[in-house]
Amino acid sequence: QRQQQQQQQQHQPSLTFSQQQEQVWHKVCQKVPGAFAAGCLFWPVANGINFAVVPTSWRVPYLATSAGLWNCYLSWENARNGPKGGGGSSSNNTTVQSKSS
């Protein structure tokens, strides 16, 4: 299936600059509110644990680990293809390209 997607992408024309801008803007509008809301839940809990439980000498490594986990979540969320799930940005490219052809 992955090879099939790659072959389809090779045979389709590339996106124009304005199509890329539109696609990026749509993705930002779609993803940022959810990521912001998730951050409003994650960081108060992470900081509450940090100041209530974690010893002073371990606070920086704890927050660095928390930030790494948060970045993993953001990367995963970015790779998801909208509310339906699955697929990465390559499926988005295919959708936009099929509209223009």
Short mmCIF file of N, CA and C in Angstrom, two decimals, residues 4-74:
data_model
loop_
_atom_site.label_atom_id
_atom_site.label_comp_id
_atom_site.label_asym_id
_atom_site.label_seq_id
_atom_site.Cartn_x
_atom_site.Cartn_y
_atom_site.Cartn_z
N GLN A 4 2.41 1.80 -3.34
CA GLN A 4 1.40 2.28 -4.26
C GLN A 4 1.20 3.79 -4.11
N GLN A 5 1.17 4.29 -2.86
CA GLN A 5 1.03 5.71 -2.62
C GLN A 5 2.22 6.48 -3.16
N GLN A 6 3.43 5.92 -2.97
CA GLN A 6 4.63 6.59 -3.46
C GLN A 6 4.61 6.67 -4.98
N GLN A 7 4.16 5.60 -5.64
CA GLN A 7 4.09 5.61 -7.09
C GLN A 7 3.08 6.64 -7.59
N GLN A 8 1.95 6.75 -6.90
CA GLN A 8 0.95 7.73 -7.28
C GLN A 8 1.51 9.14 -7.13
N GLN A 9 2.26 9.39 -6.07
CA GLN A 9 2.82 10.71 -5.84
C GLN A 9 3.85 11.06 -6.91
N GLN A 10 4.60 10.07 -7.38
CA GLN A 10 5.62 10.33 -8.38
C GLN A 10 5.00 10.74 -9.71
N HIS A 11 3.81 10.25 -10.01
CA HIS A 11 3.18 10.52 -11.29
C HIS A 11 2.28 11.75 -11.27
N GLN A 12 2.05 12.34 -10.10
CA GLN A 12 1.19 13.51 -10.00
C GLN A 12 2.03 14.78 -10.04
N PRO A 13 1.49 15.84 -10.62
CA PRO A 13 2.24 17.10 -10.63
C PRO A 13 2.39 17.65 -9.22
N SER A 14 3.43 18.41 -9.00
CA SER A 14 3.66 18.98 -7.67
C SER A 14 2.67 20.12 -7.42
N LEU A 15 2.53 20.46 -6.15
CA LEU A 15 1.62 21.53 -5.75
C LEU A 15 2.22 22.88 -6.09
N THR A 16 1.38 23.82 -6.44
CA THR A 16 1.85 25.18 -6.64
C THR A 16 2.05 25.82 -5.27
N PHE A 17 2.73 26.95 -5.24
CA PHE A 17 3.00 27.64 -3.98
C PHE A 17 1.70 28.02 -3.27
N SER A 18 0.72 28.53 -4.02
CA SER A 18 -0.55 28.94 -3.39
C SER A 18 -1.30 27.74 -2.84
N GLN A 19 -1.21 26.59 -3.51
CA GLN A 19 -1.85 25.37 -2.99
C GLN A 19 -1.17 24.92 -1.71
N GLN A 20 0.16 25.03 -1.66
CA GLN A 20 0.89 24.67 -0.46
C GLN A 20 0.50 25.58 0.70
N GLN A 21 0.40 26.88 0.44
CA GLN A 21 0.00 27.82 1.48
C GLN A 21 -1.39 27.49 2.00
N GLU A 22 -2.31 27.21 1.10
CA GLU A 22 -3.68 26.88 1.49
C GLU A 22 -3.70 25.61 2.34
N GLN A 23 -2.93 24.64 1.93
CA GLN A 23 -2.88 23.37 2.66
C GLN A 23 -2.29 23.57 4.06
N VAL A 24 -1.23 24.34 4.16
CA VAL A 24 -0.61 24.61 5.46
C VAL A 24 -1.57 25.38 6.35
N TRP A 25 -2.22 26.40 5.81
CA TRP A 25 -3.16 27.20 6.60
C TRP A 25 -4.31 26.33 7.11
N HIS A 26 -4.83 25.46 6.26
CA HIS A 26 -5.91 24.56 6.66
C HIS A 26 -5.45 23.64 7.78
N LYS A 27 -4.23 23.11 7.65
CA LYS A 27 -3.70 22.20 8.67
C LYS A 27 -3.51 22.93 10.00
N VAL A 28 -3.00 24.16 9.95
CA VAL A 28 -2.81 24.95 11.18
C VAL A 28 -4.15 25.20 11.85
N CYS A 29 -5.13 25.63 11.07
CA CYS A 29 -6.46 25.92 11.63
C CYS A 29 -7.11 24.67 12.20
N GLN A 30 -6.80 23.53 11.62
CA GLN A 30 -7.39 22.27 12.07
C GLN A 30 -6.69 21.72 13.31
N LYS A 31 -5.37 21.85 13.39
CA LYS A 31 -4.60 21.17 14.44
C LYS A 31 -4.33 22.02 15.68
N VAL A 32 -4.10 23.32 15.52
CA VAL A 32 -3.66 24.16 16.64
C VAL A 32 -4.66 24.21 17.79
N PRO A 33 -5.95 24.40 17.55
CA PRO A 33 -6.86 24.48 18.70
C PRO A 33 -6.85 23.22 19.58
N GLY A 34 -6.80 22.06 18.96
CA GLY A 34 -6.75 20.81 19.72
C GLY A 34 -5.44 20.66 20.48
N ALA A 35 -4.34 21.03 19.84
CA ALA A 35 -3.04 20.94 20.50
C ALA A 35 -2.96 21.92 21.67
N PHE A 36 -3.52 23.12 21.49
CA PHE A 36 -3.54 24.10 22.57
C PHE A 36 -4.35 23.59 23.75
N ALA A 37 -5.53 23.02 23.48
CA ALA A 37 -6.39 22.48 24.54
C ALA A 37 -5.69 21.33 25.26
N ALA A 38 -5.02 20.47 24.52
CA ALA A 38 -4.29 19.36 25.14
C ALA A 38 -3.16 19.89 26.02
N GLY A 39 -2.49 20.95 25.56
CA GLY A 39 -1.42 21.55 26.36
C GLY A 39 -1.94 22.16 27.64
N CYS A 40 -3.16 22.71 27.57
CA CYS A 40 -3.78 23.29 28.77
C CYS A 40 -4.12 22.21 29.80
N LEU A 41 -4.24 20.97 29.36
CA LEU A 41 -4.46 19.87 30.28
C LEU A 41 -3.13 19.25 30.75
N PHE A 42 -2.20 19.09 29.80
CA PHE A 42 -0.96 18.38 30.10
C PHE A 42 -0.04 19.16 31.02
N TRP A 43 0.24 20.43 30.69
CA TRP A 43 1.26 21.17 31.41
C TRP A 43 0.91 21.51 32.86
N PRO A 44 -0.32 21.86 33.20
CA PRO A 44 -0.61 22.07 34.62
C PRO A 44 -0.42 20.79 35.45
N VAL A 45 -0.80 19.66 34.88
CA VAL A 45 -0.60 18.39 35.60
C VAL A 45 0.89 18.10 35.73
N ALA A 46 1.63 18.26 34.64
CA ALA A 46 3.07 17.99 34.67
C ALA A 46 3.78 18.91 35.68
N ASN A 47 3.41 20.18 35.70
CA ASN A 47 4.03 21.11 36.64
C ASN A 47 3.57 20.87 38.07
N GLY A 48 2.31 20.47 38.25
CA GLY A 48 1.83 20.14 39.59
C GLY A 48 2.60 18.97 40.18
N ILE A 49 2.82 17.95 39.38
CA ILE A 49 3.63 16.81 39.83
C ILE A 49 5.06 17.27 40.11
N ASN A 50 5.59 18.12 39.22
CA ASN A 50 6.95 18.59 39.37
C ASN A 50 7.16 19.28 40.72
N PHE A 51 6.27 20.18 41.08
CA PHE A 51 6.48 20.94 42.32
C PHE A 51 6.00 20.22 43.56
N ALA A 52 5.10 19.26 43.42
CA ALA A 52 4.58 18.55 44.59
C ALA A 52 5.37 17.30 44.95
N VAL A 53 5.91 16.62 43.96
CA VAL A 53 6.48 15.30 44.20
C VAL A 53 7.98 15.21 43.89
N VAL A 54 8.40 15.84 42.82
CA VAL A 54 9.77 15.67 42.32
C VAL A 54 10.75 16.44 43.19
N PRO A 55 11.83 15.79 43.66
CA PRO A 55 12.86 16.50 44.43
C PRO A 55 13.51 17.61 43.59
N THR A 56 13.98 18.63 44.24
CA THR A 56 14.54 19.80 43.57
C THR A 56 15.63 19.43 42.57
N SER A 57 16.49 18.52 42.92
CA SER A 57 17.60 18.16 42.03
C SER A 57 17.13 17.39 40.78
N TRP A 58 15.92 16.87 40.79
CA TRP A 58 15.41 16.10 39.65
C TRP A 58 14.38 16.88 38.82
N ARG A 59 14.13 18.13 39.16
CA ARG A 59 13.08 18.88 38.46
C ARG A 59 13.42 19.16 37.00
N VAL A 60 14.66 19.53 36.74
CA VAL A 60 15.03 19.82 35.35
C VAL A 60 14.97 18.55 34.49
N PRO A 61 15.54 17.42 34.94
CA PRO A 61 15.41 16.20 34.11
C PRO A 61 13.94 15.76 33.95
N TYR A 62 13.14 15.94 35.00
CA TYR A 62 11.73 15.58 34.90
C TYR A 62 11.03 16.44 33.84
N LEU A 63 11.25 17.75 33.88
CA LEU A 63 10.60 18.61 32.89
C LEU A 63 11.14 18.38 31.47
N ALA A 64 12.41 18.04 31.36
CA ALA A 64 12.96 17.71 30.04
C ALA A 64 12.29 16.46 29.49
N THR A 65 12.08 15.48 30.34
CA THR A 65 11.38 14.26 29.92
C THR A 65 9.94 14.56 29.56
N SER A 66 9.28 15.38 30.37
CA SER A 66 7.90 15.79 30.08
C SER A 66 7.82 16.51 28.74
N ALA A 67 8.76 17.39 28.48
CA ALA A 67 8.79 18.12 27.22
C ALA A 67 9.01 17.17 26.04
N GLY A 68 9.86 16.17 26.24
CA GLY A 68 10.08 15.17 25.19
C GLY A 68 8.82 14.39 24.88
N LEU A 69 8.10 14.00 25.93
CA LEU A 69 6.83 13.29 25.73
C LEU A 69 5.80 14.20 25.04
N TRP A 70 5.77 15.47 25.44
CA TRP A 70 4.86 16.42 24.82
C TRP A 70 5.17 16.58 23.33
N ASN A 71 6.46 16.67 23.00
CA ASN A 71 6.85 16.80 21.59
C ASN A 71 6.49 15.55 20.80
N CYS A 72 6.60 14.38 21.42
CA CYS A 72 6.17 13.14 20.76
C CYS A 72 4.67 13.19 20.46
N TYR A 73 3.91 13.67 21.43
CA TYR A 73 2.46 13.80 21.22
C TYR A 73 2.17 14.78 20.08
N LEU A 74 2.83 15.92 20.07
CA LEU A 74 2.60 16.90 19.01
C LEU A 74 2.96 16.34 17.64
#
